[in-house]
Amino acid sequence: MTHHYKRPEKYYVTPGETVVVKCGASECMMSMGLTNKFMPVTILDNGYGQMRDLQVGHDYSMPTPLSWISCFYEDTDGRYGTEVYEIGVGHTVTHTSGRFYVYVDGKKLYGVQSPRFEEMREAAREMHGRDIPSAEVRFVENSRHLPTWWSRSVVVPLDAEVRGHVTRTYRDTWVDLPTHFNLFAGRHHLQEGLRVTQDSNEPQVWTFYSTGEAYGAVQCREEIHDGDVLVIEREKVVGIAETWPFALTEAFGELHMLKPDFRTYKDGAYAASIPVAEREAARIGVPLTRLDAVATERFAPDFDLRGSRYTVESMERLLPELPAVNLTAEYVTRVVESALLHIPLPPVIVSVGTDRHTYVVRSGGAYLSALREFCREGSEYRLTGGEFELPDGFPDATFAELPGWGRTRIREANVRWFQVRPVPDALVESLARRMCGWPGEVA
């Protein structure tokens, strides 16, 4: 969460500080074409202000009287402005908003960053153990109104008290600093991906609220390994983590169906998962009906797959209803990142509905639901914790808070659309795997 100062009605400026102001309509500002533009201004001790160039951070022009720059006034208490939008803005090299970094000798370490303070604190402490006493954690926050390279940072003491609020699904933390009271310091998910304590020699068990969350976690979280057991008690599903996570139960939800001959699959590489899965299935009272299944079904090649392309926005008319999916903020962020960065989205497979006037999603419903929910009017989903460093104004933003070009790019993202006649679900799964580059196991 990025913290921004609330613009006061009357803010007294002091020499040496930098503020962001909205330039007024003075003759000077109009001649320079700066009227109504946001500009950083360093306050000097002689009643003047030095504007800074937004591109390089150097001086924009000669010092200008404050009264020419914006609505600055003076009374017995000093000079003040009524159009001060931010204070304390500095100029540092960064392209990520609202994150914790590790600095050594005053220089930011590349790649050592996280939205979670405790992670960076541990990294700094580890460096202290290697005789790097200058390692420190800083919270870097970009300006709300200026480009990404205009930012400010504050050192967060390693002994800072971390406050937390724990629910059944996550733990939120905060730290208090003189400049950032109640600074959000990270969310640690608990319920979605709760590891069950067990023998370290056997696969781990991860419990989830929905199969959609389980599928997304397997794709995103490095701590979940192939062969780990997935338990979604609410949907009566027990499955196995893999590149294409699959279910061992009759119900499978957003997971794939069982691979053929699971007991000998990959030369028995997942044999240790069987007793763990059987134990968890017995605990929630559901049989592993697919455990001994062998895929003997063969499909006719006349499925008549027809492809075309549509935008995310146009698909709202073609697919007024999508399957119900429980979405995590992490999954939504990753899907939206793909749309923003022009990363090809997975194909969607549909069939004509029974009324012959609508379509039914057969595959790809989860990521379409993520995009639609993020773009929905009044949506509270925010971009947070993604893999890419997005421009300023994107991290921690809802769809409504994004710049116009960002909203347009999401809505105009291309989706590969494939229509297939009504065919068995197993055939749809096979088609989806092949379209995503996985026709089967490599010999």
Short mmCIF file of C-alpha atoms in Angstrom, two decimals:
data_model
loop_
_atom_site.label_atom_id
_atom_site.label_comp_id
_atom_site.label_asym_id
_atom_site.label_seq_id
_atom_site.Cartn_x
_atom_site.Cartn_y
_atom_site.Cartn_z
CA MET A 1 0.00 0.00 0.00
CA THR A 2 1.48 3.34 -1.01
CA HIS A 3 1.09 6.14 1.53
CA HIS A 4 0.49 9.68 0.28
CA TYR A 5 0.26 12.89 2.23
CA LYS A 6 -3.18 14.44 2.29
CA ARG A 7 -3.01 17.91 0.84
CA PRO A 8 -3.67 20.41 3.64
CA GLU A 9 -5.74 23.51 3.10
CA LYS A 10 -2.85 25.61 4.31
CA TYR A 11 0.66 24.18 4.37
CA TYR A 12 3.60 26.24 5.65
CA VAL A 13 6.77 25.63 3.68
CA THR A 14 10.28 25.80 5.10
CA PRO A 15 13.59 26.37 3.28
CA GLY A 16 15.24 23.19 2.05
CA GLU A 17 12.16 21.05 1.56
CA THR A 18 10.70 19.97 -1.75
CA VAL A 19 6.98 20.09 -2.42
CA VAL A 20 4.75 19.20 -5.35
CA VAL A 21 2.50 22.06 -6.37
CA LYS A 22 -0.06 22.64 -9.06
CA CYS A 23 1.22 25.72 -10.87
CA GLY A 24 -1.15 28.65 -10.98
CA ALA A 25 -2.14 30.95 -13.81
CA SER A 26 0.44 33.66 -13.28
CA GLU A 27 1.91 35.40 -16.32
CA CYS A 28 5.22 33.65 -15.68
CA MET A 29 3.66 30.17 -15.54
CA MET A 30 1.54 30.82 -18.62
CA SER A 31 4.59 31.95 -20.61
CA MET A 32 6.41 28.72 -19.70
CA GLY A 33 3.37 26.56 -20.43
CA LEU A 34 3.17 25.24 -16.87
CA THR A 35 -0.28 26.45 -15.83
CA ASN A 36 -2.22 23.71 -13.99
CA LYS A 37 0.72 21.29 -14.26
CA PHE A 38 2.22 19.48 -11.26
CA MET A 39 5.81 20.50 -10.59
CA PRO A 40 8.33 19.79 -7.81
CA VAL A 41 9.65 22.95 -6.18
CA THR A 42 12.55 23.25 -3.74
CA ILE A 43 11.91 26.06 -1.24
CA LEU A 44 14.78 28.52 -0.88
CA ASP A 45 15.47 30.77 2.10
CA ASN A 46 14.86 34.07 0.28
CA GLY A 47 11.20 33.69 -0.62
CA TYR A 48 11.97 32.01 -3.93
CA GLY A 49 11.36 28.51 -5.23
CA GLN A 50 13.56 26.42 -7.51
CA MET A 51 11.51 24.28 -9.89
CA ARG A 52 12.98 20.93 -10.86
CA ASP A 53 13.04 19.39 -14.33
CA LEU A 54 10.81 16.30 -14.42
CA GLN A 55 13.01 14.48 -16.91
CA VAL A 56 16.38 14.62 -15.20
CA GLY A 57 15.72 16.16 -11.80
CA HIS A 58 17.97 19.15 -12.38
CA ASP A 59 17.01 22.82 -12.08
CA TYR A 60 14.20 23.78 -14.44
CA SER A 61 14.95 27.50 -14.57
CA MET A 62 16.25 30.33 -12.43
CA PRO A 63 14.66 30.64 -8.97
CA THR A 64 11.20 32.16 -9.19
CA PRO A 65 9.24 34.08 -6.52
CA LEU A 66 6.84 31.70 -4.82
CA SER A 67 3.92 33.95 -5.67
CA TRP A 68 4.62 33.33 -9.36
CA ILE A 69 4.72 29.54 -9.02
CA SER A 70 1.40 28.82 -7.38
CA CYS A 71 -0.95 30.01 -4.68
CA PHE A 72 1.73 30.87 -2.10
CA TYR A 73 1.12 33.53 0.53
CA GLU A 74 2.84 34.93 3.62
CA ASP A 75 1.62 35.86 7.06
CA THR A 76 3.18 36.28 10.51
CA ASP A 77 3.81 32.53 10.77
CA GLY A 78 5.70 32.28 7.49
CA ARG A 79 5.11 31.40 3.85
CA TYR A 80 2.39 28.91 3.02
CA GLY A 81 0.68 27.39 0.01
CA THR A 82 -2.85 26.23 -0.65
CA GLU A 83 -1.93 24.06 -3.65
CA VAL A 84 0.65 21.80 -2.00
CA TYR A 85 -0.09 18.22 -2.99
CA GLU A 86 2.95 16.39 -1.65
CA ILE A 87 5.94 17.14 0.53
CA GLY A 88 9.31 15.53 1.02
CA VAL A 89 9.64 14.36 -2.58
CA GLY A 90 13.20 13.37 -3.42
CA HIS A 91 14.97 12.23 -6.58
CA THR A 92 16.31 8.69 -6.53
CA VAL A 93 16.75 5.99 -9.15
CA THR A 94 13.88 3.53 -8.85
CA HIS A 95 11.06 2.27 -10.97
CA THR A 96 8.98 0.45 -8.37
CA SER A 97 6.40 2.13 -6.15
CA GLY A 98 5.81 1.36 -2.51
CA ARG A 99 8.34 -1.40 -1.77
CA PHE A 100 11.03 -2.22 0.77
CA TYR A 101 14.61 -2.38 -0.49
CA VAL A 102 18.00 -3.29 0.98
CA TYR A 103 20.67 -0.61 0.61
CA VAL A 104 24.41 -1.10 1.22
CA ASP A 105 26.62 1.97 1.63
CA GLY A 106 23.68 4.07 0.51
CA LYS A 107 23.22 2.18 -2.77
CA LYS A 108 20.18 0.09 -3.59
CA LEU A 109 20.89 -3.59 -4.22
CA TYR A 110 19.43 -4.77 -7.50
CA GLY A 111 16.69 -7.35 -7.06
CA VAL A 112 16.67 -7.28 -3.24
CA GLN A 113 13.16 -5.93 -2.78
CA SER A 114 9.79 -7.02 -1.48
CA PRO A 115 6.42 -5.56 -0.49
CA ARG A 116 7.01 -7.31 2.86
CA PHE A 117 9.22 -5.55 5.40
CA GLU A 118 10.10 -8.70 7.34
CA GLU A 119 11.57 -10.37 4.28
CA MET A 120 13.93 -7.48 3.65
CA ARG A 121 14.79 -7.20 7.34
CA GLU A 122 15.96 -10.80 7.32
CA ALA A 123 18.02 -10.13 4.19
CA ALA A 124 19.71 -7.14 5.87
CA ARG A 125 20.37 -9.10 9.07
CA GLU A 126 21.94 -11.89 7.03
CA MET A 127 24.30 -9.32 5.48
CA HIS A 128 25.21 -8.04 8.93
CA GLY A 129 26.22 -11.60 9.74
CA ARG A 130 28.60 -11.43 6.77
CA ASP A 131 30.25 -8.26 8.15
CA ILE A 132 28.29 -5.81 6.01
CA PRO A 133 27.25 -3.40 8.78
CA SER A 134 25.93 -0.74 6.37
CA ALA A 135 23.08 -2.96 5.13
CA GLU A 136 19.79 -1.23 5.84
CA VAL A 137 16.15 -1.46 4.80
CA ARG A 138 14.46 1.49 3.16
CA PHE A 139 10.86 2.01 2.13
CA VAL A 140 10.81 3.69 -1.28
CA GLU A 141 7.65 5.51 -2.30
CA ASN A 142 7.12 7.23 -5.60
CA SER A 143 5.40 10.56 -5.98
CA ARG A 144 1.69 10.32 -6.61
CA HIS A 145 1.70 13.04 -9.24
CA LEU A 146 5.16 12.87 -10.81
CA PRO A 147 6.94 10.27 -12.98
CA THR A 148 8.39 7.08 -11.51
CA TRP A 149 11.93 8.41 -11.10
CA TRP A 150 10.69 11.06 -8.63
CA SER A 151 10.47 9.27 -5.31
CA ARG A 152 11.32 9.44 -1.64
CA SER A 153 12.76 6.85 0.69
CA VAL A 154 12.93 6.41 4.42
CA VAL A 155 15.11 4.09 6.48
CA VAL A 156 13.14 1.52 8.44
CA PRO A 157 15.04 0.49 11.62
CA LEU A 158 15.67 -3.24 11.76
CA ASP A 159 14.30 -3.29 15.31
CA ALA A 160 11.08 -1.57 14.23
CA GLU A 161 8.04 -3.03 15.94
CA VAL A 162 5.87 -4.99 13.53
CA ARG A 163 2.18 -5.05 14.33
CA GLY A 164 -0.09 -7.68 12.85
CA HIS A 165 -3.72 -8.53 12.36
CA VAL A 166 -4.44 -12.23 11.81
CA THR A 167 -7.56 -13.69 10.24
CA ARG A 168 -8.31 -17.23 9.16
CA THR A 169 -6.77 -16.59 5.75
CA TYR A 170 -3.97 -14.05 6.13
CA ARG A 171 -1.78 -11.94 8.42
CA ASP A 172 -1.43 -8.23 7.62
CA THR A 173 1.45 -6.28 9.18
CA TRP A 174 2.27 -2.61 9.77
CA VAL A 175 5.18 -0.55 11.08
CA ASP A 176 5.09 2.99 12.48
CA LEU A 177 7.61 5.58 11.34
CA PRO A 178 7.70 9.33 12.02
CA THR A 179 7.12 9.99 8.32
CA HIS A 180 4.83 7.01 7.61
CA PHE A 181 2.48 6.26 10.46
CA ASN A 182 0.67 2.95 10.09
CA LEU A 183 2.76 1.92 7.06
CA PHE A 184 1.46 -1.30 5.51
CA ALA A 185 4.31 -3.82 5.65
CA GLY A 186 2.94 -6.85 3.83
CA ARG A 187 0.31 -9.58 3.69
CA HIS A 188 1.19 -13.17 4.50
CA HIS A 189 -1.41 -15.67 3.28
CA LEU A 190 -2.23 -18.49 5.68
CA GLN A 191 -5.35 -20.35 4.64
CA GLU A 192 -4.65 -20.45 0.91
CA GLY A 193 -1.62 -22.70 1.00
CA LEU A 194 -1.60 -23.76 4.67
CA ARG A 195 1.11 -26.38 5.04
CA VAL A 196 0.17 -29.28 7.28
CA THR A 197 2.94 -30.34 9.70
CA GLN A 198 4.16 -33.80 8.75
CA ASP A 199 7.23 -35.98 8.17
CA SER A 200 9.71 -34.03 6.06
CA ASN A 201 10.35 -37.13 3.91
CA GLU A 202 6.82 -37.25 2.53
CA PRO A 203 5.08 -34.79 0.18
CA GLN A 204 3.62 -31.72 1.79
CA VAL A 205 -0.11 -31.09 2.05
CA TRP A 206 -1.57 -27.73 1.05
CA THR A 207 -5.17 -26.79 1.75
CA PHE A 208 -7.10 -24.24 -0.30
CA TYR A 209 -10.50 -22.62 -0.34
CA SER A 210 -11.13 -23.46 -4.00
CA THR A 211 -9.62 -25.45 -6.86
CA GLY A 212 -9.09 -22.16 -8.70
CA GLU A 213 -6.88 -20.89 -5.88
CA ALA A 214 -5.05 -24.22 -5.77
CA TYR A 215 -4.34 -24.12 -9.51
CA GLY A 216 -3.03 -20.56 -9.34
CA ALA A 217 -0.85 -21.30 -6.31
CA VAL A 218 0.81 -24.27 -8.01
CA GLN A 219 1.71 -22.05 -10.96
CA CYS A 220 3.00 -19.14 -8.86
CA ARG A 221 4.44 -20.36 -5.57
CA GLU A 222 7.91 -21.88 -5.55
CA GLU A 223 7.41 -23.59 -2.19
CA ILE A 224 4.81 -25.95 -3.70
CA HIS A 225 6.60 -28.84 -5.41
CA ASP A 226 5.59 -31.51 -7.88
CA GLY A 227 3.97 -34.39 -6.01
CA ASP A 228 2.65 -32.30 -3.13
CA VAL A 229 -0.95 -33.06 -2.21
CA LEU A 230 -3.68 -30.45 -2.74
CA VAL A 231 -6.80 -30.53 -0.55
CA ILE A 232 -9.90 -28.48 -1.30
CA GLU A 233 -12.35 -29.73 1.33
CA ARG A 234 -15.18 -27.40 0.34
CA GLU A 235 -15.27 -28.90 -3.18
CA LYS A 236 -14.42 -32.46 -2.03
CA VAL A 237 -11.28 -32.52 -4.16
CA VAL A 238 -7.89 -34.08 -3.47
CA GLY A 239 -5.22 -33.62 -6.12
CA ILE A 240 -1.54 -33.64 -6.95
CA ALA A 241 0.64 -30.60 -7.68
CA GLU A 242 2.35 -30.64 -11.04
CA THR A 243 2.72 -28.39 -14.09
CA TRP A 244 -0.88 -29.39 -14.86
CA PRO A 245 -2.25 -30.12 -11.35
CA PHE A 246 -4.81 -32.91 -11.45
CA ALA A 247 -7.43 -34.47 -9.18
CA LEU A 248 -7.59 -38.00 -7.79
CA THR A 249 -11.24 -37.61 -6.84
CA GLU A 250 -14.40 -37.79 -8.94
CA ALA A 251 -14.82 -34.03 -8.56
CA PHE A 252 -11.98 -31.98 -10.04
CA GLY A 253 -13.22 -28.38 -10.33
CA GLU A 254 -10.54 -26.17 -11.96
CA LEU A 255 -7.92 -28.96 -11.74
CA HIS A 256 -7.24 -31.38 -14.55
CA MET A 257 -8.37 -34.98 -14.54
CA LEU A 258 -6.11 -37.84 -13.54
CA LYS A 259 -3.17 -38.80 -15.69
CA PRO A 260 -3.33 -42.41 -16.98
CA ASP A 261 -1.76 -45.13 -14.81
CA PHE A 262 -0.89 -42.78 -11.98
CA ARG A 263 0.86 -45.46 -9.90
CA THR A 264 3.45 -45.91 -12.67
CA TYR A 265 3.31 -42.35 -14.00
CA LYS A 266 6.85 -41.02 -14.61
CA ASP A 267 8.28 -44.35 -13.44
CA GLY A 268 6.53 -44.03 -10.09
CA ALA A 269 8.00 -40.60 -9.30
CA TYR A 270 4.82 -39.69 -7.37
CA ALA A 271 4.35 -43.01 -5.58
CA ALA A 272 5.01 -41.33 -2.22
CA SER A 273 2.03 -39.04 -2.84
CA ILE A 274 -0.48 -41.90 -2.84
CA PRO A 275 -0.57 -42.72 0.91
CA VAL A 276 -0.63 -38.99 1.77
CA ALA A 277 -3.51 -38.39 -0.64
CA GLU A 278 -5.39 -41.44 0.69
CA ARG A 279 -4.96 -40.19 4.26
CA GLU A 280 -6.25 -36.70 3.41
CA ALA A 281 -9.15 -38.13 1.40
CA ALA A 282 -10.19 -40.29 4.35
CA ARG A 283 -9.97 -37.27 6.63
CA ILE A 284 -12.48 -35.27 4.57
CA GLY A 285 -14.59 -38.34 3.72
CA VAL A 286 -14.19 -38.56 -0.06
CA PRO A 287 -12.98 -41.62 -2.06
CA LEU A 288 -10.11 -41.45 -4.54
CA THR A 289 -12.23 -42.86 -7.36
CA ARG A 290 -9.71 -41.97 -10.08
CA LEU A 291 -6.62 -43.42 -8.43
CA ASP A 292 -6.71 -46.70 -10.33
CA ALA A 293 -8.23 -45.27 -13.51
CA VAL A 294 -6.62 -45.94 -16.85
CA ALA A 295 -7.26 -43.59 -19.73
CA THR A 296 -8.58 -45.89 -22.47
CA GLU A 297 -11.02 -43.42 -24.05
CA ARG A 298 -10.30 -42.47 -27.63
CA PHE A 299 -11.82 -39.48 -29.38
CA ALA A 300 -13.08 -39.02 -32.89
CA PRO A 301 -11.03 -36.40 -34.78
CA ASP A 302 -14.13 -34.58 -36.06
CA PHE A 303 -14.37 -32.03 -33.23
CA ASP A 304 -14.41 -29.13 -35.76
CA LEU A 305 -12.33 -26.54 -33.89
CA ARG A 306 -12.83 -23.02 -35.26
CA GLY A 307 -10.58 -20.17 -34.15
CA SER A 308 -10.79 -16.38 -34.14
CA ARG A 309 -9.65 -13.41 -32.03
CA TYR A 310 -11.63 -11.07 -29.80
CA THR A 311 -10.77 -8.37 -27.31
CA VAL A 312 -11.50 -8.70 -23.60
CA GLU A 313 -14.12 -5.96 -23.93
CA SER A 314 -15.96 -7.61 -26.83
CA MET A 315 -16.08 -10.92 -24.98
CA GLU A 316 -18.31 -9.32 -22.37
CA ARG A 317 -21.04 -9.33 -25.01
CA LEU A 318 -20.24 -12.80 -26.31
CA LEU A 319 -19.96 -14.34 -22.85
CA PRO A 320 -22.34 -12.50 -20.52
CA GLU A 321 -21.87 -15.21 -17.87
CA LEU A 322 -18.69 -16.96 -16.76
CA PRO A 323 -18.19 -19.93 -14.42
CA ALA A 324 -18.04 -18.99 -10.73
CA VAL A 325 -14.41 -18.94 -9.61
CA ASN A 326 -12.86 -17.92 -6.27
CA LEU A 327 -10.07 -15.55 -7.27
CA THR A 328 -7.04 -14.55 -5.24
CA ALA A 329 -5.52 -11.07 -5.51
CA GLU A 330 -2.24 -12.66 -6.65
CA TYR A 331 -3.92 -14.55 -9.49
CA VAL A 332 -5.82 -11.46 -10.66
CA THR A 333 -2.60 -9.41 -10.59
CA ARG A 334 -0.72 -11.92 -12.74
CA VAL A 335 -3.50 -12.13 -15.32
CA VAL A 336 -3.79 -8.33 -15.53
CA GLU A 337 0.01 -8.05 -15.83
CA SER A 338 -0.14 -10.28 -18.91
CA ALA A 339 -2.77 -8.05 -20.51
CA LEU A 340 -0.82 -4.88 -19.71
CA LEU A 341 2.49 -6.22 -21.02
CA HIS A 342 1.04 -7.84 -24.18
CA ILE A 343 1.91 -11.33 -22.95
CA PRO A 344 -0.31 -13.74 -24.93
CA LEU A 345 -3.28 -14.89 -22.91
CA PRO A 346 -4.23 -18.60 -22.86
CA PRO A 347 -6.86 -19.70 -25.38
CA VAL A 348 -10.50 -19.95 -24.42
CA ILE A 349 -12.57 -22.87 -25.68
CA VAL A 350 -16.33 -22.45 -25.94
CA SER A 351 -19.34 -24.37 -27.20
CA VAL A 352 -22.67 -23.05 -28.40
CA GLY A 353 -25.26 -22.97 -25.61
CA THR A 354 -28.44 -24.99 -25.62
CA ASP A 355 -30.43 -21.96 -26.78
CA ARG A 356 -28.04 -21.57 -29.76
CA HIS A 357 -27.77 -17.84 -29.03
CA THR A 358 -25.12 -17.90 -26.29
CA TYR A 359 -21.77 -19.55 -25.67
CA VAL A 360 -20.61 -21.72 -22.78
CA VAL A 361 -16.99 -21.57 -21.60
CA ARG A 362 -15.38 -25.00 -21.65
CA SER A 363 -11.80 -23.95 -20.80
CA GLY A 364 -10.12 -20.68 -19.84
CA GLY A 365 -12.89 -19.38 -17.60
CA ALA A 366 -10.64 -18.60 -14.61
CA TYR A 367 -8.46 -15.97 -16.29
CA LEU A 368 -11.44 -14.43 -18.11
CA SER A 369 -13.21 -14.12 -14.75
CA ALA A 370 -10.09 -12.47 -13.32
CA LEU A 371 -10.05 -9.83 -16.06
CA ARG A 372 -13.77 -9.23 -15.87
CA GLU A 373 -13.81 -8.92 -12.09
CA PHE A 374 -10.86 -6.52 -12.13
CA CYS A 375 -12.54 -4.31 -14.76
CA ARG A 376 -15.99 -4.46 -13.15
CA GLU A 377 -17.37 -1.11 -11.97
CA GLY A 378 -16.81 -0.78 -8.25
CA SER A 379 -14.30 -3.67 -8.17
CA GLU A 380 -12.00 -3.63 -5.14
CA TYR A 381 -9.32 -5.88 -6.65
CA ARG A 382 -5.91 -4.19 -6.60
CA LEU A 383 -2.67 -4.91 -8.42
CA THR A 384 -0.26 -6.11 -5.78
CA GLY A 385 2.69 -8.47 -5.45
CA GLY A 386 3.18 -9.21 -9.16
CA GLU A 387 6.33 -10.41 -10.91
CA PHE A 388 6.91 -7.26 -12.97
CA GLU A 389 7.79 -3.70 -12.00
CA LEU A 390 4.82 -1.78 -13.37
CA PRO A 391 4.88 2.00 -13.96
CA ASP A 392 4.06 4.45 -11.21
CA GLY A 393 0.33 4.61 -10.59
CA PHE A 394 -0.17 0.87 -11.21
CA PRO A 395 0.95 -0.94 -8.02
CA ASP A 396 -1.84 -1.13 -5.45
CA ALA A 397 -4.29 0.42 -7.93
CA THR A 398 -7.81 -0.68 -8.76
CA PHE A 399 -9.00 -0.62 -12.37
CA ALA A 400 -10.69 2.76 -11.82
CA GLU A 401 -7.44 4.23 -10.45
CA LEU A 402 -5.30 3.20 -13.45
CA PRO A 403 -4.27 5.72 -16.10
CA GLY A 404 -6.54 5.78 -19.13
CA TRP A 405 -4.03 4.03 -21.40
CA GLY A 406 -3.71 1.18 -18.89
CA ARG A 407 -7.46 0.65 -18.75
CA THR A 408 -7.62 0.68 -22.54
CA ARG A 409 -4.80 -1.83 -22.90
CA ILE A 410 -6.53 -4.28 -20.56
CA ARG A 411 -9.88 -3.99 -22.32
CA GLU A 412 -8.30 -4.29 -25.78
CA ALA A 413 -6.09 -7.28 -24.95
CA ASN A 414 -6.51 -10.01 -27.58
CA VAL A 415 -7.96 -13.38 -26.65
CA ARG A 416 -7.71 -16.46 -28.87
CA TRP A 417 -11.22 -17.86 -29.09
CA PHE A 418 -11.89 -21.44 -30.24
CA GLN A 419 -15.37 -22.79 -30.78
CA VAL A 420 -15.91 -26.52 -30.59
CA ARG A 421 -19.08 -28.51 -30.94
CA PRO A 422 -20.41 -30.22 -27.77
CA VAL A 423 -17.76 -32.82 -26.95
CA PRO A 424 -16.72 -34.66 -23.73
CA ASP A 425 -14.88 -32.68 -21.06
CA ALA A 426 -11.89 -35.01 -21.38
CA LEU A 427 -11.48 -34.01 -25.04
CA VAL A 428 -11.70 -30.30 -24.13
CA GLU A 429 -8.96 -30.81 -21.54
CA SER A 430 -6.75 -32.54 -24.10
CA LEU A 431 -7.28 -29.73 -26.60
CA ALA A 432 -6.49 -27.08 -23.98
CA ARG A 433 -3.24 -28.83 -23.02
CA ARG A 434 -2.13 -29.07 -26.61
CA MET A 435 -2.90 -25.40 -27.30
CA CYS A 436 -0.72 -24.42 -24.34
CA GLY A 437 2.23 -26.47 -25.62
CA TRP A 438 1.92 -29.69 -23.64
CA PRO A 439 0.67 -32.58 -25.85
CA GLY A 440 1.96 -35.23 -23.45
CA GLU A 441 4.97 -36.54 -21.55
CA VAL A 442 8.41 -36.35 -23.15
CA ALA A 443 9.91 -39.80 -23.59
#
